[in-house]
Tab-separated table of C-alpha atoms in Angstrom:
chain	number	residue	atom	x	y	z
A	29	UNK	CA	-59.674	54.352	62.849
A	30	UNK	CA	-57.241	52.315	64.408
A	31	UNK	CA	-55.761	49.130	62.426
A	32	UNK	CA	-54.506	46.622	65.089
A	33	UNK	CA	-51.783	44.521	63.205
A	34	UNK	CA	-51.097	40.689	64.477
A	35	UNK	CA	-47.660	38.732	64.563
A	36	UNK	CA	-47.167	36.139	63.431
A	37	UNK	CA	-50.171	34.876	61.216
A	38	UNK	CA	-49.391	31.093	62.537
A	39	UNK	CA	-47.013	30.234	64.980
A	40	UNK	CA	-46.178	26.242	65.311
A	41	UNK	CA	-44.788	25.828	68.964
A	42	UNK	CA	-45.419	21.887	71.427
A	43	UNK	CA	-46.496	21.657	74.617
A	44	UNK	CA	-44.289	23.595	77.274
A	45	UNK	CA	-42.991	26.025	75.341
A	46	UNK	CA	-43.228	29.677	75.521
A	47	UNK	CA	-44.927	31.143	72.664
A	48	UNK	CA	-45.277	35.189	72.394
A	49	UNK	CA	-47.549	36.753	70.184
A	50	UNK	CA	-47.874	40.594	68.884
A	51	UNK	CA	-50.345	42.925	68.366
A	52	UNK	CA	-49.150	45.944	66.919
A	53	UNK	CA	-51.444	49.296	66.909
A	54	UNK	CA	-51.566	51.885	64.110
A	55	UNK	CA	-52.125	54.429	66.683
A	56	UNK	CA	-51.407	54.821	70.187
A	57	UNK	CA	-53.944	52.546	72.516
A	58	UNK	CA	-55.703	55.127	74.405
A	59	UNK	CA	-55.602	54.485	78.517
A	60	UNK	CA	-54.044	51.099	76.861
A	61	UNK	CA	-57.329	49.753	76.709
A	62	UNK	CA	-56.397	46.412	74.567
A	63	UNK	CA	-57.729	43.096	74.968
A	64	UNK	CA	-56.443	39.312	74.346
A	65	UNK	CA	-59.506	36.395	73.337
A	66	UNK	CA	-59.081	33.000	72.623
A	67	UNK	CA	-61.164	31.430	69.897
A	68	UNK	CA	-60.968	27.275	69.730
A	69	UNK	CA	-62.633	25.849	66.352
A	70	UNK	CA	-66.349	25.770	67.280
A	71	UNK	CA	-66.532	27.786	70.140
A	72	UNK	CA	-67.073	31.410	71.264
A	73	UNK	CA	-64.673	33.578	71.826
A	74	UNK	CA	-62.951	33.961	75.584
A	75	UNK	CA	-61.781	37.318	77.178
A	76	UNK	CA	-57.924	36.513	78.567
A	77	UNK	CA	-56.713	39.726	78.649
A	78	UNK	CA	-57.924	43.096	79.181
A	79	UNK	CA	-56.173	46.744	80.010
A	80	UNK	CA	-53.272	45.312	78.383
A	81	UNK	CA	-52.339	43.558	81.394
A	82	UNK	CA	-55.282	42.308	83.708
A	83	UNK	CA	-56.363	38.883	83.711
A	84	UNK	CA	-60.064	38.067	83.273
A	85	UNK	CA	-61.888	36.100	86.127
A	86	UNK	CA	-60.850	31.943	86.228
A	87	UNK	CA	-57.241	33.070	83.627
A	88	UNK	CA	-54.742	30.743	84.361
A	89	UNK	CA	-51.530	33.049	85.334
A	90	UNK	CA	-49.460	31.597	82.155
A	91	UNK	CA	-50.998	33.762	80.162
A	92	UNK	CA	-49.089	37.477	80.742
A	93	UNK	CA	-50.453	40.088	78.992
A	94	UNK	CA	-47.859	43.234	78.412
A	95	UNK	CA	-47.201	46.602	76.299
A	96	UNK	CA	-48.566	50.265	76.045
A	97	UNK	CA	-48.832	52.701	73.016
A	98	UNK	CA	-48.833	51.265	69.946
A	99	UNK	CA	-46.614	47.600	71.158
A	100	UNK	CA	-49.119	44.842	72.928
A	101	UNK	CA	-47.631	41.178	73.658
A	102	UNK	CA	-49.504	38.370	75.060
A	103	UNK	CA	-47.183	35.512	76.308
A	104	UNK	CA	-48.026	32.293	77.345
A	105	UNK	CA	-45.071	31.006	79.402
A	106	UNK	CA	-45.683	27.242	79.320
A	107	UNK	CA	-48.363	26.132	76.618
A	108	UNK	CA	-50.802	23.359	77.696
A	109	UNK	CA	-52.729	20.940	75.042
A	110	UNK	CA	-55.672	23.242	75.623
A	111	UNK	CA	-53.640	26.512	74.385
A	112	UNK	CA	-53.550	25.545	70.970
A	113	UNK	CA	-56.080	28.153	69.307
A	114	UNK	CA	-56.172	31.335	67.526
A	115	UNK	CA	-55.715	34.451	69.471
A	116	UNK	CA	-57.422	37.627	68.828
A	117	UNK	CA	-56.205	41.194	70.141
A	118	UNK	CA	-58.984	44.430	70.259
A	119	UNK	CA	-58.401	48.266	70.923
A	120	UNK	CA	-61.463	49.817	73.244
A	121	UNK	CA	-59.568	53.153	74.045
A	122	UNK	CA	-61.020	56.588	73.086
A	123	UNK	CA	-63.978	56.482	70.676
A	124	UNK	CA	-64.741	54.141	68.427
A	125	UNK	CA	-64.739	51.746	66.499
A	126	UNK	CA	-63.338	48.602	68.215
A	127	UNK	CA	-61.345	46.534	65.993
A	128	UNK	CA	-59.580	43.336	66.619
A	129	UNK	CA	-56.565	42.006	64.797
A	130	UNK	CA	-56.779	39.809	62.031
A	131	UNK	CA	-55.565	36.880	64.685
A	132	UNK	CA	-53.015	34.566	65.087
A	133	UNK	CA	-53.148	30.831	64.919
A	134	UNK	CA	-51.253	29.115	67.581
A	135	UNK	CA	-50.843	25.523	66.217
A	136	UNK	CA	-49.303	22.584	67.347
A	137	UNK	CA	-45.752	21.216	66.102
B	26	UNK	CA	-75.801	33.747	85.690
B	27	UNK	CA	-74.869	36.181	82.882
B	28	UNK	CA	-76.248	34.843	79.630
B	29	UNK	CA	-76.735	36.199	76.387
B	30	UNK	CA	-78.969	33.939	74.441
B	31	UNK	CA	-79.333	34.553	70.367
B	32	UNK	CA	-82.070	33.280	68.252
B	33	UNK	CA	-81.833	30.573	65.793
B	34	UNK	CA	-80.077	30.284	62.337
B	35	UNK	CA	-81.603	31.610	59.362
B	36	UNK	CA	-81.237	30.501	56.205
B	37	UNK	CA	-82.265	33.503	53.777
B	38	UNK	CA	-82.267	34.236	49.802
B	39	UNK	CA	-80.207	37.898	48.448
B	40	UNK	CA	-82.378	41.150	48.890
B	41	UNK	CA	-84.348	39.760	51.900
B	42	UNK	CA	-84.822	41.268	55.200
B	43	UNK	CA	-83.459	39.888	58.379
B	44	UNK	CA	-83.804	40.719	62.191
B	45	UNK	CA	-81.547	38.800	64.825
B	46	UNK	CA	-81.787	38.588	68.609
B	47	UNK	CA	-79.938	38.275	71.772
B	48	UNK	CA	-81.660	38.590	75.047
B	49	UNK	CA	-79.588	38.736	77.919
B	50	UNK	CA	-80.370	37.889	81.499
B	51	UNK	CA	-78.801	37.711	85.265
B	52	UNK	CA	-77.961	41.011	85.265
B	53	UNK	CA	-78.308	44.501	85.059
B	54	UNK	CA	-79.181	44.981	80.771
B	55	UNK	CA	-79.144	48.948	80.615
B	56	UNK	CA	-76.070	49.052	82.362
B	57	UNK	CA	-73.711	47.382	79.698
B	58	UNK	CA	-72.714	48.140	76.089
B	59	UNK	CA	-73.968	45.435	73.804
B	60	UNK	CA	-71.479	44.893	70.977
B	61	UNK	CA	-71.984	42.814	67.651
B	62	UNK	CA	-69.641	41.022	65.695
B	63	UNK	CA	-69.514	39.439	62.725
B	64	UNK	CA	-67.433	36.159	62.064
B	65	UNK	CA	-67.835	35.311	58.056
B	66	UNK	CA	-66.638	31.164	57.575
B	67	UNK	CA	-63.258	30.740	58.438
B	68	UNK	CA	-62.099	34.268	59.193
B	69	UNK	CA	-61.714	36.597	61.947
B	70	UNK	CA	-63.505	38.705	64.342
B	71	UNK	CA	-65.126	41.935	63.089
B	72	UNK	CA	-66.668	44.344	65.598
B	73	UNK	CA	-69.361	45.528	63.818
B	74	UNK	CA	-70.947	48.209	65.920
B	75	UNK	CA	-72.652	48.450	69.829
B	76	UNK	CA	-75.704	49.513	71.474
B	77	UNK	CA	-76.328	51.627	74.483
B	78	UNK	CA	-79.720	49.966	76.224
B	79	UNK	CA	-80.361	52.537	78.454
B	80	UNK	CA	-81.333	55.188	75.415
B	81	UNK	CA	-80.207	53.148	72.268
B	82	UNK	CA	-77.335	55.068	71.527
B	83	UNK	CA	-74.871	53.402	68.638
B	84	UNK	CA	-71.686	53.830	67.616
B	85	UNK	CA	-71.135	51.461	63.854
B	86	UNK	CA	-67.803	50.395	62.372
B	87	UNK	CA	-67.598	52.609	58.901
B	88	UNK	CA	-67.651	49.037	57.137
B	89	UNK	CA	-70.995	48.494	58.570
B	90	UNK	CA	-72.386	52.039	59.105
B	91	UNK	CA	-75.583	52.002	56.203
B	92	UNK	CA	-75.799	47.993	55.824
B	93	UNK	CA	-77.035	47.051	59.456
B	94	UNK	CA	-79.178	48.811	61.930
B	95	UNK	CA	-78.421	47.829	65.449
B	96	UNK	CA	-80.885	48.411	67.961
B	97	UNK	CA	-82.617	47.669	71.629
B	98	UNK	CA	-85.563	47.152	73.703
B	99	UNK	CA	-84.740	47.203	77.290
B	100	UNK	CA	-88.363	46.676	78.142
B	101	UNK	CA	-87.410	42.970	77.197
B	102	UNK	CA	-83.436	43.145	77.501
B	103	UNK	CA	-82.977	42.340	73.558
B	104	UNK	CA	-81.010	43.795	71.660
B	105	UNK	CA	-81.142	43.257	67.495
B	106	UNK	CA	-79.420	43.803	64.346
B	107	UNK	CA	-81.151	43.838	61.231
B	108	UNK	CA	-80.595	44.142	57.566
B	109	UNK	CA	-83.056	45.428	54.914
B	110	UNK	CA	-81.387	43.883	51.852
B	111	UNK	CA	-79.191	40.733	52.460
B	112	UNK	CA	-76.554	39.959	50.204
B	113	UNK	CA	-74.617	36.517	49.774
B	114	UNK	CA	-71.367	38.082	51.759
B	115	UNK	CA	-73.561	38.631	54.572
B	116	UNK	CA	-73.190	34.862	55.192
B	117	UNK	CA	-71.639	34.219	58.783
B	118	UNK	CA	-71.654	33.903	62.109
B	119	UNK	CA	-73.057	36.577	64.112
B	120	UNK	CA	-72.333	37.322	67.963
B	121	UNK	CA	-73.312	39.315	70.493
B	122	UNK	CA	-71.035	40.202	73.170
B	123	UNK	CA	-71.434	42.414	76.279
B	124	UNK	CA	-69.433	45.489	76.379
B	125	UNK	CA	-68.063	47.272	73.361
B	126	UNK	CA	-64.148	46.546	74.138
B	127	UNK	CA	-63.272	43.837	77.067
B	128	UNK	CA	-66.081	41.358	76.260
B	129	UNK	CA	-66.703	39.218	78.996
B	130	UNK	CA	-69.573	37.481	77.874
B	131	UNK	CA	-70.338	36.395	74.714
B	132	UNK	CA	-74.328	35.115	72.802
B	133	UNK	CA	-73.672	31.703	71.158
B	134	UNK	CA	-74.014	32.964	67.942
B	135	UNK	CA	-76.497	33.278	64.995
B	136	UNK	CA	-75.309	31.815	61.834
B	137	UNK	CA	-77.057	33.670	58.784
B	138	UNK	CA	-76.686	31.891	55.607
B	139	UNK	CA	-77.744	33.821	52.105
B	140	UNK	CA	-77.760	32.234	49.282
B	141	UNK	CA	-80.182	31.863	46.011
């Protein structure tokens, strides 16, 4: 099974700064099949990311998803108010299971 | 619209069965994987298995595999997951999600509470 690890655990950045978070795969990502969520207190999760790279429907283009093999970033290049969340990443290559990271908390400073 | 809706929370005691729903609609429910995932209070997301509607195939995360039983009727687009013996760390939220990996849409969630 593959263990998706998450860097940092909390990262304290304001408003307009770039903030880059890592997701870091115990095994290579198959077809890099990885995928980025956002989870705000309260709410359901949100698909950013997906194929490492690909922007889901109505994703603002701040959010930049990058990597392959066992090395996934997902950048946000300017952070709005409404950025401040935890982020979740999840492995969907080969068989599974699916596991997501443990998160990271993207807080404000 | 694509919606997944779940039922209602459930407030149960240890040892005590449990069946959950989530019924989508607006499109096409045998031709997506429906995942589950569990969210305990303040943690993170844990996949905990999916379901193939078409012919109820399921793959289960080895920390699940034995304590849930995930399963479908596509006769009424719902897909379940039950437990047969609840125990107080099976308190949490519970999602369903479409897809097993690149979720696009997500149930509101279930929140299970299990406690004596």
């Amino acid at each position: 099974e593959i263990v998706l690890t998450q860097s940092p655990g909390t990262l304290s950045l304001s408003p307009g700064q770039r903030a880059i978070l890592s997701c870091r795969a115990s095994q290579s990502v198959s077809g890099s099949y990885l995928a980025w969520y956002q989870q705000k207190p309260g709410q359901v999760p949100r698909l950013l990311i997906y194929g490492a790279s690909t922007r889901a429907t109505g994703i603002p283009d701040r959010f930049i998803g990058s990597g392959s093999g066992t090395d996934f970033t997902l950048t946000i290049s300017r952070l709005e108010p409404e950025d401040f969340a935890v982020y979740y990443c999840q492995q969907y290559g080969s068989s599974p299971p699916y596991p997501f990271g443990q998160g990271t908390k993207l807080e404000i400073k | 619209e694509v919606q997944l809706v779940q039922s209602g929370t459930e407030v149960k005691k240890p040892g005590e069965s449990l069946r959950i729903s989530c019924k989508g609609s607006g499109y096409s429910f045998t031709s997506y994987w429906i995942s589950w995932v569990r969210q305990m209070p303040g943690k993170g997301l844990e996949w905990m298995g999916r379901i193939d509607p078409s012919d109820s195939y399921t793959n289960y995360s080895p920390s699940f595999q034995g304590h849930v039983t995930i399963s479908a009727d596509k006769s009424i687009s719902t897909a379940y997951v039950q437990w047969s013996g609840l125990k107080a760390s099976d308190t949490a939220m519970y999602y369903c999600a479409r897809g097993s990996g690149r979720v696009d849409y997500w149930g509101q969630g279930t929140l299970v509470t299990v406690s004596s």
